[in-house]
Amino acid sequence: MALRGVRVHITGIVQGVGFRPFVYGLADRLELKGWVCNTSAGVDIEVDGTQKELETFIDSLQVETPPLSRIDTFLVDWVPANGFSTFEIVHSESKSGDFIPISPDVSICQDCMSELLDPNDRRYRYPFINCTNCGPRFTIIKDIPYDRPKTTMGAFEMCPACQAEYDDPLDRRFHAQPVACPDCGPHVWLESLKDKTQGVLHQDSAIQLARESLAAGRILAIKGLGGFHLACDATNQQAVDELRQRKLRVDKPFALMMPNLEVALEHCFVTPAEQEQLLSRQRPIVLLKKRPGSPIAGMVAPNQSTLGVMLPYTPLHYLLLEPETGSPDSLVMTSGNLSEEPIATGNEEARQRLADLADEFLLHNRDIHIRCDDSVLRVLDFESRDNPPDKSSLTSFQYPLRRARGYAPNPVQLQWDMPPLLAAGPELKNTFCLTRGQYAFISHHIGDLENYETLQAFEEGISHYERLFRIQPQAIAYDLHPDYLATRYALERAQNKSLPSIGVQHHHAHLASCLAENQHPGDRQVIGLILDGTGYGEDGAVWGGEILLGDYRQYERLYHLAYVPLPGGDLSIREPWRTALAHLHRAGLGWEPDLFPVSYAEELKTPEWDALDILKQQIESGVNSPQTSSMGRLFDAVAALLGVRQAVNYQAQAAIELEFLVDQSEINVYPFEVHEQVLDPAPMLAAILNDLRAGAPVPVIAARFHNTIADLMQRICIQIRSETKIDEVALSGGVWQNMTLLNKTVSKLHEHGFIAYLHHQVPANDGGISLGQAAVALHKLKL
Ligand SMILES: [Zn+2]
Ligand SMILES: [Zn+2]
């Protein structure tokens, strides 16, 4: 039979994930001759064979791919047969300026798991077992090309047995850069800073003592994949309280790690889609509905209906939580830091920074090169059917709240060829974004840029991504807020390097982010329902309840929530009673003593300081009272009026606790006035006070409030469509993390024939802003 040849060019995540051995194995199986080679942009393959053999080869190449790989482009060229006599993996040098996407860190695979528990395997119970299909990647890479010396595994010389596996194209560990075994790789140990007499314990005995300490109610600092966790027994109320006190963290929920799905099912209701996420190789924290009667301590997530649960993702986690070893069945696994600082990553750093937080330290000597927090997501109750089938590993059920380990630095694929751009992102929940080609590399979650350590992590992160992906930005995008540290960084850098820079309005960036990740071409305008907490407006006011009409290039502000003053500025974000009274004042509703915010303010009163009086002065004079159209603040105000919360301990706490109370069977709505461009909540607030005074249950009022906002969004969209014929709606902004509101709004929009675009690759909150900034910059700067 006549032989022909075929050349295949593949781009995507195809290096460092066992792609060449996969091709080698496939060629071996089909008895084809030729070669495979890593190139600057991906993998090239050439083989000889019959037409039929080559077609089988091409099909299999696309469907049998290694689990961590991701094919972005797949090009086939038919060529004359070359007369190869062998199949070889050809070595290639990478050129400067070349780049390739890097795999995120992924959880231990099934094959490694079996070996971990096999007494006859040489890696039996070895906490760092990994292969080309699993283990650390992003967090250990110092530079590219991705080779062992350029990772933090460079410090460990492979033993002959590991080296043989590493060199064998048919072995699961062929060119697995972090390959290691008990003879040559990293190890764990347990040390106590307080009790020096205890000494240092290694390997199995360290893990056993760690389990016993946790079971005895002690708090452990545990070194993980992207940083340290602080851990304690989640069913031990006293230990959880103690951890809160030491961490200076009030109320904000702690994440949990449970040994397996069965245990998660004992504590939570878990839908099939949620199970899939829990078991996915990204192993995010999934917010699950808590079962009544679960023995998880109430202080793990006070006043919340959900628990944030993840399953073990490293071999060390599996060993630690192994059933029937005396380990607690659920652990709090919260980030190893004090309050809002970045999580600790280095051993010495942890010994210093976590000295007062942890009783003992479970450490290891594989360095973490870059910090990466656990990712957090929710699973949508409905399939967001308007989102296009996605090209990444994300599904349309996924609703990310924090995008980090397991996802970063996977790029979001765009439909344009991007010049190299840097988008600096926002102040809170910061991520930055660097673009190159069709890729938008959105960073892992950096955090709130409010302290020196986080700012440092931001700047180091940018340098690291620029080095890894060989990106030299030609322009910089930033948020309009002049005081944001990210904005200052962007402006300073643009000036020093004489680069063009562009300010992007916060809510326009939200809209663009939602469109970009949904691959919207931007050739037509869409309606943007941007409901958010805080963003700097073009008029200097604090925006956040914005109905926009726009595309990537521009936007028009069609409607916004009525302005109210924020008496006390940022203080009113922490003290919702202030916003509630400002809203009542604007609505012409009296500050009667029977109202929760009023009685709360009365209690604050001292002979020298009358809270109500001062508030009134602030509102009337405008001193330290910026105007806001924030939807987040309206949720705060209603929560305060209903007596849910007058002061908060973490972002959005009042709104989250209000949502928790909603009576899901209630269907009534309150009136909400729309005049000109202003959405006026005054009639709704009056109706809420009437309901309160008539003794309506709080869950019913909370439900009516949520129904009202969803109904308002639907009415506005219908109004806009009647004038413009536009029926595409993008939902973005932090308020959309409220699942009750999201579900109600999307089902109303679908009922009325709208196409709703939701986030499913980046968060709807400010964590997604940098992507939008980059998309706007591309279209406005015409680079
Ligand atoms: Zn593996
Ligand atoms: Zn070894």
mmCIF file of C-alpha atoms in Angstrom, residues 620-743:
data_model
loop_
_atom_site.group_PDB
_atom_site.id
_atom_site.type_symbol
_atom_site.label_atom_id
_atom_site.label_comp_id
_atom_site.label_asym_id
_atom_site.label_seq_id
_atom_site.Cartn_x
_atom_site.Cartn_y
_atom_site.Cartn_z
ATOM 1 C CA GLU A 620 -26.845 67.515 54.910
ATOM 2 C CA SER A 621 -23.457 69.201 54.573
ATOM 3 C CA GLY A 622 -21.950 66.531 52.330
ATOM 4 C CA VAL A 623 -18.768 66.547 54.419
ATOM 5 C CA ASN A 624 -17.010 63.181 54.185
ATOM 6 C CA SER A 625 -20.132 61.854 52.448
ATOM 7 C CA PRO A 626 -19.428 60.860 48.847
ATOM 8 C CA GLN A 627 -22.448 60.214 46.635
ATOM 9 C CA THR A 628 -23.066 56.634 45.638
ATOM 10 C CA SER A 629 -25.283 54.634 43.292
ATOM 11 C CA SER A 630 -24.005 51.331 44.717
ATOM 12 C CA MET A 631 -26.319 48.313 44.628
ATOM 13 C CA GLY A 632 -24.133 46.628 47.253
ATOM 14 C CA ARG A 633 -24.886 49.478 49.639
ATOM 15 C CA LEU A 634 -28.632 49.156 48.977
ATOM 16 C CA PHE A 635 -28.372 45.505 50.070
ATOM 17 C CA ASP A 636 -26.508 46.687 53.183
ATOM 18 C CA ALA A 637 -29.210 49.257 53.895
ATOM 19 C CA VAL A 638 -32.021 46.723 53.631
ATOM 20 C CA ALA A 639 -30.094 44.229 55.782
ATOM 21 C CA ALA A 640 -29.712 46.918 58.445
ATOM 22 C CA LEU A 641 -33.406 47.887 58.265
ATOM 23 C CA LEU A 642 -34.369 44.239 58.785
ATOM 24 C CA GLY A 643 -32.124 44.021 61.833
ATOM 25 C CA VAL A 644 -29.828 41.511 60.134
ATOM 26 C CA ARG A 645 -26.615 43.447 60.682
ATOM 27 C CA GLN A 646 -25.638 47.011 61.606
ATOM 28 C CA ALA A 647 -21.864 46.485 61.338
ATOM 29 C CA VAL A 648 -19.900 43.972 59.288
ATOM 30 C CA ASN A 649 -16.668 42.104 59.802
ATOM 31 C CA TYR A 650 -15.912 41.206 56.183
ATOM 32 C CA GLN A 651 -16.862 42.352 52.687
ATOM 33 C CA ALA A 652 -20.535 41.829 51.799
ATOM 34 C CA GLN A 653 -21.357 40.130 55.121
ATOM 35 C CA ALA A 654 -24.690 41.950 55.507
ATOM 36 C CA ALA A 655 -25.845 41.005 52.001
ATOM 37 C CA ILE A 656 -24.741 37.384 52.461
ATOM 38 C CA GLU A 657 -26.629 37.067 55.755
ATOM 39 C CA LEU A 658 -29.674 38.733 54.206
ATOM 40 C CA GLU A 659 -29.687 36.231 51.344
ATOM 41 C CA PHE A 660 -29.408 33.372 53.845
ATOM 42 C CA LEU A 661 -32.771 34.453 55.346
ATOM 43 C CA VAL A 662 -34.766 34.607 52.093
ATOM 44 C CA ASP A 663 -38.058 32.670 52.075
ATOM 45 C CA GLN A 664 -37.723 30.951 48.701
ATOM 46 C CA SER A 665 -41.491 30.439 48.342
ATOM 47 C CA GLU A 666 -42.389 34.135 48.526
ATOM 48 C CA ILE A 667 -43.259 35.704 45.151
ATOM 49 C CA ASN A 668 -44.453 39.266 45.852
ATOM 50 C CA VAL A 669 -42.517 42.359 44.829
ATOM 51 C CA TYR A 670 -42.301 45.948 46.073
ATOM 52 C CA PRO A 671 -42.738 49.055 43.910
ATOM 53 C CA PHE A 672 -39.546 50.574 42.503
ATOM 54 C CA GLU A 673 -39.758 53.822 40.607
ATOM 55 C CA VAL A 674 -37.916 54.618 37.404
ATOM 56 C CA HIS A 675 -37.815 58.234 36.344
ATOM 57 C CA GLU A 676 -35.568 59.477 33.591
ATOM 58 C CA GLN A 677 -32.292 57.636 34.167
ATOM 59 C CA VAL A 678 -32.732 57.121 37.863
ATOM 60 C CA LEU A 679 -33.823 53.947 39.634
ATOM 61 C CA ASP A 680 -35.450 55.178 42.806
ATOM 62 C CA PRO A 681 -35.783 52.793 45.766
ATOM 63 C CA ALA A 682 -37.885 55.235 47.876
ATOM 64 C CA PRO A 683 -41.260 53.499 47.307
ATOM 65 C CA MET A 684 -39.676 50.123 48.040
ATOM 66 C CA LEU A 685 -38.145 51.373 51.286
ATOM 67 C CA ALA A 686 -41.505 52.804 52.376
ATOM 68 C CA ALA A 687 -43.155 49.435 51.629
ATOM 69 C CA ILE A 688 -40.455 47.591 53.593
ATOM 70 C CA LEU A 689 -41.091 49.802 56.632
ATOM 71 C CA ASN A 690 -44.832 49.144 56.291
ATOM 72 C CA ASP A 691 -44.204 45.395 56.179
ATOM 73 C CA LEU A 692 -41.873 45.592 59.184
ATOM 74 C CA ARG A 693 -44.388 47.559 61.216
ATOM 75 C CA ALA A 694 -47.180 45.194 60.193
ATOM 76 C CA GLY A 695 -45.098 42.362 61.614
ATOM 77 C CA ALA A 696 -44.269 40.599 58.342
ATOM 78 C CA PRO A 697 -41.584 37.937 58.909
ATOM 79 C CA VAL A 698 -38.051 39.017 57.989
ATOM 80 C CA PRO A 699 -37.558 36.076 55.544
ATOM 81 C CA VAL A 700 -40.637 37.244 53.626
ATOM 82 C CA ILE A 701 -39.426 40.855 53.444
ATOM 83 C CA ALA A 702 -35.939 39.687 52.449
ATOM 84 C CA ALA A 703 -37.494 37.596 49.661
ATOM 85 C CA ARG A 704 -39.660 40.476 48.440
ATOM 86 C CA PHE A 705 -36.583 42.692 48.282
ATOM 87 C CA HIS A 706 -34.681 40.143 46.159
ATOM 88 C CA ASN A 707 -37.769 39.674 43.945
ATOM 89 C CA THR A 708 -38.004 43.442 43.523
ATOM 90 C CA ILE A 709 -34.453 43.842 42.253
ATOM 91 C CA ALA A 710 -34.829 40.878 39.850
ATOM 92 C CA ASP A 711 -38.148 42.305 38.633
ATOM 93 C CA LEU A 712 -36.588 45.755 38.204
ATOM 94 C CA MET A 713 -33.773 44.302 36.092
ATOM 95 C CA GLN A 714 -36.287 42.521 33.879
ATOM 96 C CA ARG A 715 -38.422 45.669 33.464
ATOM 97 C CA ILE A 716 -35.401 47.774 32.528
ATOM 98 C CA CYS A 717 -34.230 45.213 29.984
ATOM 99 C CA ILE A 718 -37.677 45.098 28.395
ATOM 100 C CA GLN A 719 -37.720 48.896 28.256
ATOM 101 C CA ILE A 720 -34.291 49.049 26.615
ATOM 102 C CA ARG A 721 -35.206 46.321 24.139
ATOM 103 C CA SER A 722 -38.353 48.199 23.113
ATOM 104 C CA GLU A 723 -36.179 51.188 22.189
ATOM 105 C CA THR A 724 -33.117 49.458 20.759
ATOM 106 C CA LYS A 725 -34.137 45.889 19.782
ATOM 107 C CA ILE A 726 -31.145 44.690 21.810
ATOM 108 C CA ASP A 727 -31.810 41.409 23.593
ATOM 109 C CA GLU A 728 -28.354 40.414 24.834
ATOM 110 C CA VAL A 729 -27.665 41.032 28.514
ATOM 111 C CA ALA A 730 -24.364 40.730 30.391
ATOM 112 C CA LEU A 731 -24.530 40.264 34.171
ATOM 113 C CA SER A 732 -21.419 41.316 36.059
ATOM 114 C CA GLY A 733 -20.361 42.872 39.357
ATOM 115 C CA GLY A 734 -19.950 41.499 42.859
ATOM 116 C CA VAL A 735 -23.663 41.635 43.724
ATOM 117 C CA TRP A 736 -24.222 38.768 41.272
ATOM 118 C CA GLN A 737 -22.469 36.432 43.690
ATOM 119 C CA ASN A 738 -25.874 36.417 45.343
ATOM 120 C CA MET A 739 -27.266 33.167 43.918
ATOM 121 C CA THR A 740 -30.842 33.968 44.883
ATOM 122 C CA LEU A 741 -30.758 37.210 42.929
ATOM 123 C CA LEU A 742 -28.899 35.632 40.020
ATOM 124 C CA ASN A 743 -31.308 32.699 39.721
#
